PDB file of C-alpha atoms and ligand atoms in Angstrom:
ATOM      1  CA  MET F1010      -9.406  -0.427  17.678  1.00  0.00           C
ATOM      2  CA  ARG F1011      -7.970  -0.831  14.306  1.00  0.00           C
ATOM      3  CA  THR F1012      -6.762  -4.521  13.113  1.00  0.00           C
ATOM      4  CA  LYS F1013      -3.649  -4.637  12.002  1.00  0.00           C
ATOM      5  CA  LEU F1014      -2.693  -5.097   8.162  1.00  0.00           C
ATOM      6  CA  VAL F1015      -0.572  -5.668   6.926  1.00  0.00           C
ATOM      7  CA  VAL F1016      -0.028  -6.352   2.490  1.00  0.00           C
ATOM      8  CA  GLY F1017       2.473  -7.596   0.096  1.00  0.00           C
ATOM      9  CA  ASN F1018       3.333  -5.863  -2.840  1.00  0.00           C
ATOM     10  CA  TRP F1019       5.096  -8.273  -5.238  1.00  0.00           C
ATOM     11  CA  LYS F1020       5.489  -5.586  -7.541  1.00  0.00           C
ATOM     12  CA  MET F1021       6.556  -6.422 -10.744  1.00  0.00           C
ATOM     13  CA  ASN F1022       7.199 -10.099 -10.111  1.00  0.00           C
ATOM     14  CA  ASN F1023       6.334 -13.805  -9.945  1.00  0.00           C
ATOM     15  CA  THR F1024       4.673 -15.270 -12.893  1.00  0.00           C
ATOM     16  CA  ILE F1025       0.578 -16.987 -13.179  1.00  0.00           C
ATOM     17  CA  ARG F1026       2.296 -20.173 -11.849  1.00  0.00           C
ATOM     18  CA  GLU F1027       4.658 -18.990  -9.584  1.00  0.00           C
ATOM     19  CA  ALA F1028       1.730 -16.904  -7.538  1.00  0.00           C
ATOM     20  CA  ALA F1029       0.543 -19.602  -7.342  1.00  0.00           C
ATOM     21  CA  ALA F1030       3.426 -21.475  -5.750  1.00  0.00           C
ATOM     22  CA  ALA F1031       4.073 -18.521  -3.007  1.00  0.00           C
ATOM     23  CA  VAL F1032       0.378 -18.250  -2.381  1.00  0.00           C
ATOM     24  CA  ASP F1033       0.218 -22.387  -1.148  1.00  0.00           C
ATOM     25  CA  SER F1034       3.159 -22.474   0.610  1.00  0.00           C
ATOM     26  CA  PHE F1035       1.635 -19.704   2.915  1.00  0.00           C
ATOM     27  CA  ILE F1036      -2.393 -19.911   2.235  1.00  0.00           C
ATOM     28  CA  LYS F1037      -3.144 -22.464   5.547  1.00  0.00           C
ATOM     29  CA  ILE F1038      -0.782 -20.980   8.383  1.00  0.00           C
ATOM     30  CA  VAL F1039      -1.482 -17.186   7.697  1.00  0.00           C
ATOM     31  CA  ASP F1040      -5.621 -17.879   6.942  1.00  0.00           C
ATOM     32  CA  ALA F1041      -5.105 -19.438  10.474  1.00  0.00           C
ATOM     33  CA  LYS F1042      -3.781 -15.516  12.063  1.00  0.00           C
ATOM     34  CA  PRO F1043      -7.828 -13.749  11.254  1.00  0.00           C
ATOM     35  CA  ASP F1044      -7.601 -11.641  14.046  1.00  0.00           C
ATOM     36  CA  VAL F1045      -4.285  -9.705  11.152  1.00  0.00           C
ATOM     37  CA  ASP F1046      -5.968  -8.462   7.829  1.00  0.00           C
ATOM     38  CA  VAL F1047      -3.738  -9.248   4.975  1.00  0.00           C
ATOM     39  CA  ALA F1048      -3.793  -8.837   1.380  1.00  0.00           C
ATOM     40  CA  ILE F1049      -1.470  -9.613  -1.327  1.00  0.00           C
ATOM     41  CA  CYS F1050      -1.403  -7.735  -5.005  1.00  0.00           C
ATOM     42  CA  PRO F1051      -0.274  -9.365  -7.442  1.00  0.00           C
ATOM     43  CA  SER F1052       1.206  -8.779 -10.490  1.00  0.00           C
ATOM     44  CA  TYR F1053      -2.671  -7.851 -12.848  1.00  0.00           C
ATOM     45  CA  LEU F1054      -2.255 -11.023 -14.408  1.00  0.00           C
ATOM     46  CA  ALA F1055      -1.936 -13.375 -11.455  1.00  0.00           C
ATOM     47  CA  ILE F1056      -5.438 -11.617 -10.205  1.00  0.00           C
ATOM     48  CA  PRO F1057      -7.604 -14.294 -10.984  1.00  0.00           C
ATOM     49  CA  ARG F1058      -4.731 -17.061  -9.926  1.00  0.00           C
ATOM     50  CA  VAL F1059      -3.770 -15.422  -6.470  1.00  0.00           C
ATOM     51  CA  ARG F1060      -7.831 -14.672  -5.900  1.00  0.00           C
ATOM     52  CA  GLU F1061      -9.647 -18.713  -6.768  1.00  0.00           C
ATOM     53  CA  LEU F1062      -6.708 -19.596  -4.588  1.00  0.00           C
ATOM     54  CA  LEU F1063      -7.714 -17.553  -2.173  1.00  0.00           C
ATOM     55  CA  LYS F1064     -11.465 -17.561  -2.364  1.00  0.00           C
ATOM     56  CA  ASN F1065     -12.163 -19.200   1.136  1.00  0.00           C
ATOM     57  CA  THR F1066      -9.502 -17.747   2.955  1.00  0.00           C
ATOM     58  CA  HIS F1067      -9.545 -14.522   5.239  1.00  0.00           C
ATOM     59  CA  ILE F1068      -7.332 -12.789   2.952  1.00  0.00           C
ATOM     60  CA  LYS F1069      -8.019 -10.503   0.537  1.00  0.00           C
ATOM     61  CA  VAL F1070      -6.817 -10.162  -2.715  1.00  0.00           C
ATOM     62  CA  GLY F1071      -5.204  -6.382  -3.890  1.00  0.00           C
ATOM     63  CA  ALA F1072      -3.699  -4.749  -6.809  1.00  0.00           C
ATOM     64  CA  GLN F1073      -0.525  -2.658  -7.348  1.00  0.00           C
ATOM     65  CA  ASP F1074      -2.525   0.191 -10.063  1.00  0.00           C
ATOM     66  CA  VAL F1075      -5.251   1.474 -11.570  1.00  0.00           C
ATOM     67  CA  PHE F1076      -6.279   3.780 -14.359  1.00  0.00           C
ATOM     68  CA  TRP F1077      -9.400   6.412 -13.238  1.00  0.00           C
ATOM     69  CA  GLU F1078     -11.603   5.770 -16.131  1.00  0.00           C
ATOM     70  CA  GLU F1079     -14.143   3.094 -16.759  1.00  0.00           C
ATOM     71  CA  LYS F1080     -13.871   2.275 -19.920  1.00  0.00           C
ATOM     72  CA  GLY F1081     -12.916   3.048 -23.544  1.00  0.00           C
ATOM     73  CA  ALA F1082      -9.920   4.195 -25.783  1.00  0.00           C
ATOM     74  CA  PHE F1083      -6.676   4.419 -22.490  1.00  0.00           C
ATOM     75  CA  THR F1084      -4.438   1.260 -23.869  1.00  0.00           C
ATOM     76  CA  GLY F1085      -2.911  -0.754 -21.811  1.00  0.00           C
ATOM     77  CA  LYS F1086      -5.325   0.050 -18.382  1.00  0.00           C
ATOM     78  CA  VAL F1087      -6.633  -1.498 -15.950  1.00  0.00           C
ATOM     79  CA  SER F1088      -9.462   0.442 -15.037  1.00  0.00           C
ATOM     80  CA  PRO F1089     -11.654  -0.210 -11.778  1.00  0.00           C
ATOM     81  CA  ALA F1090     -14.668  -1.968 -12.558  1.00  0.00           C
ATOM     82  CA  MET F1091     -12.024  -4.382 -14.411  1.00  0.00           C
ATOM     83  CA  LEU F1092     -10.667  -5.158 -11.043  1.00  0.00           C
ATOM     84  CA  TYR F1093     -14.033  -5.139  -9.419  1.00  0.00           C
ATOM     85  CA  ASP F1094     -15.124  -7.878 -11.542  1.00  0.00           C
ATOM     86  CA  ALA F1095     -12.187  -9.732 -10.810  1.00  0.00           C
ATOM     87  CA  GLY F1096     -13.842  -9.311  -6.819  1.00  0.00           C
ATOM     88  CA  VAL F1097      -9.923  -7.622  -5.351  1.00  0.00           C
ATOM     89  CA  THR F1098     -10.865  -5.086  -2.095  1.00  0.00           C
ATOM     90  CA  PHE F1099      -8.167  -3.281  -2.121  1.00  0.00           C
ATOM     91  CA  CYS F1100      -5.999  -0.599  -4.768  1.00  0.00           C
ATOM     92  CA  ILE F1101      -1.670   0.728  -4.131  1.00  0.00           C
ATOM     93  CA  VAL F1102      -2.003   3.838  -5.125  1.00  0.00           C
ATOM     94  CA  GLY F1103       0.981   7.134  -5.480  1.00  0.00           C
ATOM     95  CA  HIS F1104       3.631   4.244  -4.988  1.00  0.00           C
ATOM     96  CA  SER F1105       6.873   5.940  -4.523  1.00  0.00           C
ATOM     97  CA  GLU F1106       7.749   3.799  -7.902  1.00  0.00           C
ATOM     98  CA  THR F1107       4.697   5.336 -10.123  1.00  0.00           C
ATOM     99  CA  ARG F1108       5.259   8.796  -9.233  1.00  0.00           C
ATOM    100  CA  GLY F1109       8.768   7.862 -10.965  1.00  0.00           C
ATOM    101  CA  ARG F1110      10.392   8.059  -7.118  1.00  0.00           C
ATOM    102  CA  PHE F1111      13.179   5.776  -6.592  1.00  0.00           C
ATOM    103  CA  GLY F1112      15.104   4.464  -3.746  1.00  0.00           C
ATOM    104  CA  LYS F1113      17.836   2.343  -5.375  1.00  0.00           C
ATOM    105  CA  VAL F1114      17.384   3.328  -9.049  1.00  0.00           C
ATOM    106  CA  GLU F1115      18.218   0.959 -11.177  1.00  0.00           C
ATOM    107  CA  THR F1116      16.174   3.085 -14.811  1.00  0.00           C
ATOM    108  CA  ASP F1117      17.555   5.321 -16.527  1.00  0.00           C
ATOM    109  CA  PRO F1118      17.085   8.197 -16.183  1.00  0.00           C
ATOM    110  CA  ALA F1119      16.149   9.119 -19.796  1.00  0.00           C
ATOM    111  CA  THR F1120      13.022   7.085 -19.572  1.00  0.00           C
ATOM    112  CA  LEU F1121      11.972   8.211 -15.840  1.00  0.00           C
ATOM    113  CA  SER F1122       8.850  10.264 -17.337  1.00  0.00           C
ATOM    114  CA  VAL F1123       7.043   7.434 -17.867  1.00  0.00           C
ATOM    115  CA  PHE F1124       6.368   7.331 -14.097  1.00  0.00           C
ATOM    116  CA  CYS F1125       4.585   9.572 -14.351  1.00  0.00           C
ATOM    117  CA  GLU F1126       1.957   9.783 -10.966  1.00  0.00           C
ATOM    118  CA  SER F1127       1.006  13.624  -9.933  1.00  0.00           C
ATOM    119  CA  ASP F1128      -1.007  14.387  -7.030  1.00  0.00           C
ATOM    120  CA  LEU F1129      -4.664  14.634  -9.265  1.00  0.00           C
ATOM    121  CA  THR F1130      -4.289  11.739 -11.001  1.00  0.00           C
ATOM    122  CA  ILE F1131      -3.518   9.499  -7.469  1.00  0.00           C
ATOM    123  CA  ASN F1132      -6.582  12.256  -5.524  1.00  0.00           C
ATOM    124  CA  LYS F1133      -8.734  10.831  -9.229  1.00  0.00           C
ATOM    125  CA  LYS F1134      -7.548   7.262  -8.735  1.00  0.00           C
ATOM    126  CA  LEU F1135      -8.755   7.322  -5.337  1.00  0.00           C
ATOM    127  CA  GLN F1136     -12.107   9.476  -6.963  1.00  0.00           C
ATOM    128  CA  CYS F1137     -12.665   6.172  -8.903  1.00  0.00           C
ATOM    129  CA  LEU F1138     -11.507   2.925  -6.065  1.00  0.00           C
ATOM    130  CA  LEU F1139     -13.756   5.044  -2.962  1.00  0.00           C
ATOM    131  CA  PHE F1140     -16.628   4.596  -6.101  1.00  0.00           C
ATOM    132  CA  TYR F1141     -16.703   1.048  -6.097  1.00  0.00           C
ATOM    133  CA  SER F1142     -15.580   0.277  -2.705  1.00  0.00           C
ATOM    134  CA  ILE F1143     -12.503  -0.695  -3.229  1.00  0.00           C
ATOM    135  CA  THR F1144      -9.681   0.554  -0.474  1.00  0.00           C
ATOM    136  CA  PRO F1145      -7.191   2.187  -1.704  1.00  0.00           C
ATOM    137  CA  ILE F1146      -3.343   2.369   0.092  1.00  0.00           C
ATOM    138  CA  LEU F1147      -2.541   6.018  -0.649  1.00  0.00           C
ATOM    139  CA  CYS F1148       1.448   5.946   0.006  1.00  0.00           C
ATOM    140  CA  VAL F1149       2.963   9.416   1.016  1.00  0.00           C
ATOM    141  CA  GLY F1150       6.880   9.914   1.369  1.00  0.00           C
ATOM    142  CA  GLU F1151       9.779  10.874   1.129  1.00  0.00           C
ATOM    143  CA  THR F1152      13.547  10.987  -0.683  1.00  0.00           C
ATOM    144  CA  ALA F1153      16.513  11.141   0.974  1.00  0.00           C
ATOM    145  CA  ALA F1154      16.726  14.682  -0.259  1.00  0.00           C
ATOM    146  CA  GLU F1155      13.944  15.873   0.972  1.00  0.00           C
ATOM    147  CA  ARG F1156      14.650  14.532   4.785  1.00  0.00           C
ATOM    148  CA  LYS F1157      18.076  16.086   4.450  1.00  0.00           C
ATOM    149  CA  ASP F1158      17.043  18.953   3.405  1.00  0.00           C
ATOM    150  CA  GLY F1159      14.577  18.416   7.359  1.00  0.00           C
ATOM    151  CA  LYS F1160      10.910  19.205   4.554  1.00  0.00           C
ATOM    152  CA  THR F1161       9.702  15.133   5.183  1.00  0.00           C
ATOM    153  CA  ASP F1162       6.300  16.885   6.729  1.00  0.00           C
ATOM    154  CA  GLU F1163       5.924  19.698   4.671  1.00  0.00           C
ATOM    155  CA  VAL F1164       6.148  16.545   1.126  1.00  0.00           C
ATOM    156  CA  ILE F1165       4.092  14.039   3.085  1.00  0.00           C
ATOM    157  CA  SER F1166       1.855  16.916   4.376  1.00  0.00           C
ATOM    158  CA  GLY F1167       1.737  17.866   0.531  1.00  0.00           C
ATOM    159  CA  GLN F1168       1.148  14.967  -0.856  1.00  0.00           C
ATOM    160  CA  LEU F1169      -1.581  13.923   1.680  1.00  0.00           C
ATOM    161  CA  GLY F1170      -3.749  17.140   1.044  1.00  0.00           C
ATOM    162  CA  GLY F1171      -2.930  17.069  -2.713  1.00  0.00           C
ATOM    163  CA  ALA F1172      -3.983  13.406  -2.773  1.00  0.00           C
ATOM    164  CA  LEU F1173      -7.640  13.997  -1.224  1.00  0.00           C
ATOM    165  CA  ASN F1174      -8.246  17.241  -2.079  1.00  0.00           C
ATOM    166  CA  GLY F1175     -12.030  18.303  -1.986  1.00  0.00           C
ATOM    167  CA  LEU F1176     -13.309  14.328  -0.863  1.00  0.00           C
ATOM    168  CA  ASP F1177     -15.735  13.788   1.287  1.00  0.00           C
ATOM    169  CA  PRO F1178     -14.750  11.964   4.618  1.00  0.00           C
ATOM    170  CA  THR F1179     -17.653  10.412   5.087  1.00  0.00           C
ATOM    171  CA  GLU F1180     -16.724   8.789   1.649  1.00  0.00           C
ATOM    172  CA  LEU F1181     -13.707   7.951   2.926  1.00  0.00           C
ATOM    173  CA  TYR F1182     -13.966   5.996   5.171  1.00  0.00           C
ATOM    174  CA  GLY F1183     -11.687   2.744   5.812  1.00  0.00           C
ATOM    175  CA  LEU F1184      -8.669   4.154   3.065  1.00  0.00           C
ATOM    176  CA  VAL F1185      -5.294   3.218   4.043  1.00  0.00           C
ATOM    177  CA  VAL F1186      -2.334   5.704   4.437  1.00  0.00           C
ATOM    178  CA  ALA F1187       1.329   3.469   3.476  1.00  0.00           C
ATOM    179  CA  TYR F1188       4.079   6.119   5.000  1.00  0.00           C
ATOM    180  CA  GLU F1189       7.007   4.378   3.400  1.00  0.00           C
ATOM    181  CA  PRO F1190       9.987   6.352   2.999  1.00  0.00           C
ATOM    182  CA  VAL F1191      11.608   6.117  -0.465  1.00  0.00           C
ATOM    183  CA  TRP F1192      14.922   6.194   0.697  1.00  0.00           C
ATOM    184  CA  ALA F1193      13.710   2.999   2.534  1.00  0.00           C
ATOM    185  CA  ILE F1194      12.120   0.747  -0.732  1.00  0.00           C
ATOM    186  CA  GLY F1195      14.226  -1.687  -1.155  1.00  0.00           C
ATOM    187  CA  THR F1196      17.581  -1.263   0.028  1.00  0.00           C
ATOM    188  CA  GLY F1197      17.277  -3.012   3.496  1.00  0.00           C
ATOM    189  CA  GLU F1198      17.456   0.731   5.273  1.00  0.00           C
ATOM    190  CA  THR F1199      14.554   0.765   7.881  1.00  0.00           C
ATOM    191  CA  CYS F1200      13.408   4.166   9.104  1.00  0.00           C
ATOM    192  CA  GLU F1201      13.602   3.341  12.966  1.00  0.00           C
ATOM    193  CA  ALA F1202      10.720   2.614  14.318  1.00  0.00           C
ATOM    194  CA  ALA F1203      10.472   5.796  16.627  1.00  0.00           C
ATOM    195  CA  GLU F1204      10.410   7.868  13.739  1.00  0.00           C
ATOM    196  CA  ALA F1205       8.161   5.935  12.304  1.00  0.00           C
ATOM    197  CA  GLU F1206       6.223   6.189  14.834  1.00  0.00           C
ATOM    198  CA  ARG F1207       6.664  10.415  14.558  1.00  0.00           C
ATOM    199  CA  VAL F1208       5.284  10.131  10.771  1.00  0.00           C
ATOM    200  CA  CYS F1209       2.619   8.279  11.418  1.00  0.00           C
ATOM    201  CA  GLY F1210       1.047  10.317  14.452  1.00  0.00           C
ATOM    202  CA  SER F1211       1.787  13.957  12.648  1.00  0.00           C
ATOM    203  CA  ILE F1212       0.089  12.325   9.387  1.00  0.00           C
ATOM    204  CA  ARG F1213      -3.310  10.924  12.289  1.00  0.00           C
ATOM    205  CA  GLN F1214      -3.471  14.720  12.998  1.00  0.00           C
ATOM    206  CA  LYS F1215      -2.969  15.937   9.165  1.00  0.00           C
ATOM    207  CA  LEU F1216      -5.884  13.555   9.108  1.00  0.00           C
ATOM    208  CA  THR F1217      -7.552  15.275  11.682  1.00  0.00           C
ATOM    209  CA  GLN F1218      -8.169  17.730  10.668  1.00  0.00           C
ATOM    210  CA  LYS F1219      -8.889  17.464   7.351  1.00  0.00           C
ATOM    211  CA  LEU F1220     -11.448  14.780   7.969  1.00  0.00           C
ATOM    212  CA  GLY F1221     -12.469  15.202  11.478  1.00  0.00           C
ATOM    213  CA  GLU F1222     -11.098  12.739  14.169  1.00  0.00           C
ATOM    214  CA  ASP F1223     -13.101  10.096  14.425  1.00  0.00           C
ATOM    215  CA  GLU F1224     -12.690   9.989  10.639  1.00  0.00           C
ATOM    216  CA  ALA F1225      -9.539   9.498  10.723  1.00  0.00           C
ATOM    217  CA  ASN F1226      -9.081   7.145  13.670  1.00  0.00           C
ATOM    218  CA  THR F1227     -10.811   4.542  11.524  1.00  0.00           C
ATOM    219  CA  ILE F1228      -8.101   5.203   9.631  1.00  0.00           C
ATOM    220  CA  ARG F1229      -5.361   2.238   9.264  1.00  0.00           C
ATOM    221  CA  ILE F1230      -1.396   3.970   8.535  1.00  0.00           C
ATOM    222  CA  LEU F1231       0.465   1.274   7.894  1.00  0.00           C
ATOM    223  CA  TYR F1232       4.336   1.479   7.525  1.00  0.00           C
ATOM    224  CA  GLY F1233       6.851   0.029   4.695  1.00  0.00           C
ATOM    225  CA  GLY F1234      10.252   0.466   3.389  1.00  0.00           C
ATOM    226  CA  SER F1235      12.608  -2.952   3.933  1.00  0.00           C
ATOM    227  CA  VAL F1236      10.024  -4.352   6.281  1.00  0.00           C
ATOM    228  CA  LYS F1237      11.434  -7.665   7.118  1.00  0.00           C
ATOM    229  CA  SER F1238      10.632 -10.424  10.564  1.00  0.00           C
ATOM    230  CA  SER F1239      13.763  -9.219  12.107  1.00  0.00           C
ATOM    231  CA  ASN F1240      11.848  -6.071  12.593  1.00  0.00           C
ATOM    232  CA  SER F1241       8.222  -5.892  11.822  1.00  0.00           C
ATOM    233  CA  ARG F1242       6.666  -6.308  15.449  1.00  0.00           C
ATOM    234  CA  GLU F1243       8.644  -3.046  17.066  1.00  0.00           C
ATOM    235  CA  LEU F1244       7.702  -1.567  14.265  1.00  0.00           C
ATOM    236  CA  PHE F1245       4.025  -2.275  14.246  1.00  0.00           C
ATOM    237  CA  HIS F1246       3.311  -2.848  17.369  1.00  0.00           C
ATOM    238  CA  GLN F1247       3.928   1.247  17.566  1.00  0.00           C
ATOM    239  CA  PRO F1248       0.457   3.568  18.057  1.00  0.00           C
ATOM    240  CA  ASN F1249       0.083   4.742  15.262  1.00  0.00           C
ATOM    241  CA  ILE F1250       1.465   2.077  12.900  1.00  0.00           C
ATOM    242  CA  ASP F1251      -0.716  -0.130  12.017  1.00  0.00           C
ATOM    243  CA  GLY F1252       0.561  -2.346   9.921  1.00  0.00           C
ATOM    244  CA  GLY F1253       2.806  -2.722   7.076  1.00  0.00           C
ATOM    245  CA  LEU F1254       3.059  -2.902   3.441  1.00  0.00           C
ATOM    246  CA  VAL F1255       5.684  -5.085   2.460  1.00  0.00           C
ATOM    247  CA  GLY F1256       7.904  -5.305  -0.594  1.00  0.00           C
ATOM    248  CA  GLY F1257      10.894  -7.378  -1.179  1.00  0.00           C
ATOM    249  CA  ALA F1258       9.889  -9.534   2.348  1.00  0.00           C
ATOM    250  CA  SER F1259       6.484 -10.250   0.659  1.00  0.00           C
ATOM    251  CA  LEU F1260       8.466 -12.466  -2.629  1.00  0.00           C
ATOM    252  CA  ASP F1261       9.319 -15.097   0.769  1.00  0.00           C
ATOM    253  CA  PRO F1262       6.762 -17.140   1.451  1.00  0.00           C
ATOM    254  CA  GLU F1263       8.854 -17.666   4.894  1.00  0.00           C
ATOM    255  CA  GLU F1264       9.326 -14.527   5.326  1.00  0.00           C
ATOM    256  CA  PHE F1265       5.623 -13.338   5.331  1.00  0.00           C
ATOM    257  CA  ARG F1266       3.821 -15.603   7.423  1.00  0.00           C
ATOM    258  CA  LYS F1267       6.504 -14.132  10.268  1.00  0.00           C
ATOM    259  CA  ILE F1268       5.680 -10.643   9.594  1.00  0.00           C
ATOM    260  CA  VAL F1269       2.203 -11.444   9.279  1.00  0.00           C
ATOM    261  CA  MET F1270       2.358 -13.527  12.619  1.00  0.00           C
ATOM    262  CA  SER F1271       4.959 -10.656  13.942  1.00  0.00           C
ATOM    263  CA  ALA F1272       1.510  -8.185  13.612  1.00  0.00           C
TER     264      ALA F1272
HETATM  265  P1  PGA E1731      10.148  -3.031  -0.201  1.00  0.00           P
HETATM  266  O1  PGA E1731       9.266  -1.990  -0.785  1.00  0.00           O
HETATM  267  O2  PGA E1731       9.568  -4.004   1.349  1.00  0.00           O
HETATM  268  O3  PGA E1731      11.115  -3.796  -0.355  1.00  0.00           O
HETATM  269  O4  PGA E1731      11.055  -2.154   0.291  1.00  0.00           O
HETATM  270  C1  PGA E1731       8.085  -1.672  -0.143  1.00  0.00           C
HETATM  271  C2  PGA E1731       7.038  -1.909  -1.300  1.00  0.00           C
HETATM  272  O5  PGA E1731       7.457  -0.781  -2.175  1.00  0.00           O
HETATM  273  O6  PGA E1731       6.090  -0.884  -0.394  1.00  0.00           O
END
């Protein structure tokens, strides 16, 4: 039996002070539901403050990205050792926004190459996080055009294969995978629960082929993409959906609280 997991991805929102205020407004109620695992992924800068506020609760702190080298001349990057030192438990890897694949593009196409995550960098990030016992939340998902062309399963299978390439199945215990259809992220358009379940089921099948049934059954598969309190219950109660990766709605403490309760 996999414990449900709800992760709030705050993206580039909330200053340190705003982050503290948000945590303060949901901490008691969310902490009173220990049967659901919960994590918040604030900006790097707000991690220490959020971690401090959550330290006597069951709510964990996650990061939104990582660089794969331990230290050195990598201006602007944050290493897995730094995340570990800051008490980070989870780390998002391969989010469509770090891959440069946007559901709602507001980014100048000329700057899109800044967001240049590839299967290879995702694979390196997974390896270094596992070494530090930080649980990766590996994001996969298709764009609207890929779905229209009937390529959903092929794209996701390729992303999983690239990310997990060469990794030892025994090291992947506790890995989290998030199915996030790119067209549903930040658009208000949610994937129907039955279709999300179908894709998450096929992700588990692919994991079973790669890692074996026992290992695949320990992996939590989340759904992400315009999750809100009005659709979370139906989504989270599908057999292969073990919770959610929540962006926009996690910024509203009342909404976030309701989403956690629905799990
Ligand atoms: P959203 O984002 O809930 O705002 O659609 C989800 C995510 O990107 O993780």
